[in-house]
Amino acid sequence: MMPQNSVSCTGSKYVIIEVFSDYHSMQVHIPIDKHFLKFSGN
């Protein structure tokens, strides 16, 4: 449920996570989320 909320904010990120495996998507989603959030905020 957590990733879904983030995806809603940034659609581009979803593509990156989709490319990675479900297992990686979870780990990758955490670091990318912070980077994406910074970009969106700025």
Coordinates of C-alpha atoms in Angstrom, one line a residue:
M1 CA 0.0 0.0 0.0
M2 CA 2.9 2.4 0.7
P3 CA 4.3 2.2 -2.8
Q4 CA 0.9 2.8 -4.3
N5 CA 0.6 6.1 -2.6
S6 CA 4.1 7.2 -3.8
V7 CA 3.3 6.1 -7.4
S8 CA 0.3 8.3 -7.4
C9 CA 2.5 11.3 -6.7
T10 CA 5.2 10.4 -9.3
G11 CA 4.1 8.4 -12.3
S12 CA 7.6 8.3 -13.8
K13 CA 8.9 6.4 -10.8
Y14 CA 6.4 3.7 -11.4
V15 CA 8.2 2.8 -14.7
I16 CA 11.5 2.4 -12.9
I17 CA 10.0 0.2 -10.3
E18 CA 8.2 -1.9 -12.9
V19 CA 11.5 -2.6 -14.7
F20 CA 13.0 -4.0 -11.4
S21 CA 11.8 -7.2 -9.9
D22 CA 9.1 -7.2 -7.2
Y23 CA 11.8 -7.8 -4.6
H24 CA 14.1 -5.0 -5.9
S25 CA 11.1 -2.7 -6.5
M26 CA 10.6 -2.5 -2.7
Q27 CA 14.2 -1.6 -2.0
V28 CA 14.6 0.6 -5.0
H29 CA 11.3 2.4 -4.3
I30 CA 12.6 3.6 -0.9
P31 CA 15.8 5.4 -2.2
I32 CA 14.2 6.7 -5.4
D33 CA 11.2 8.0 -3.5
K34 CA 13.4 10.4 -1.5
H35 CA 15.1 11.6 -4.7
F36 CA 11.9 12.0 -6.6
L37 CA 10.3 13.8 -3.7
K38 CA 13.2 16.3 -3.6
F39 CA 12.8 16.9 -7.4
S40 CA 9.0 17.4 -7.1
G41 CA 9.4 19.7 -4.1
N42 CA 12.1 21.8 -5.9

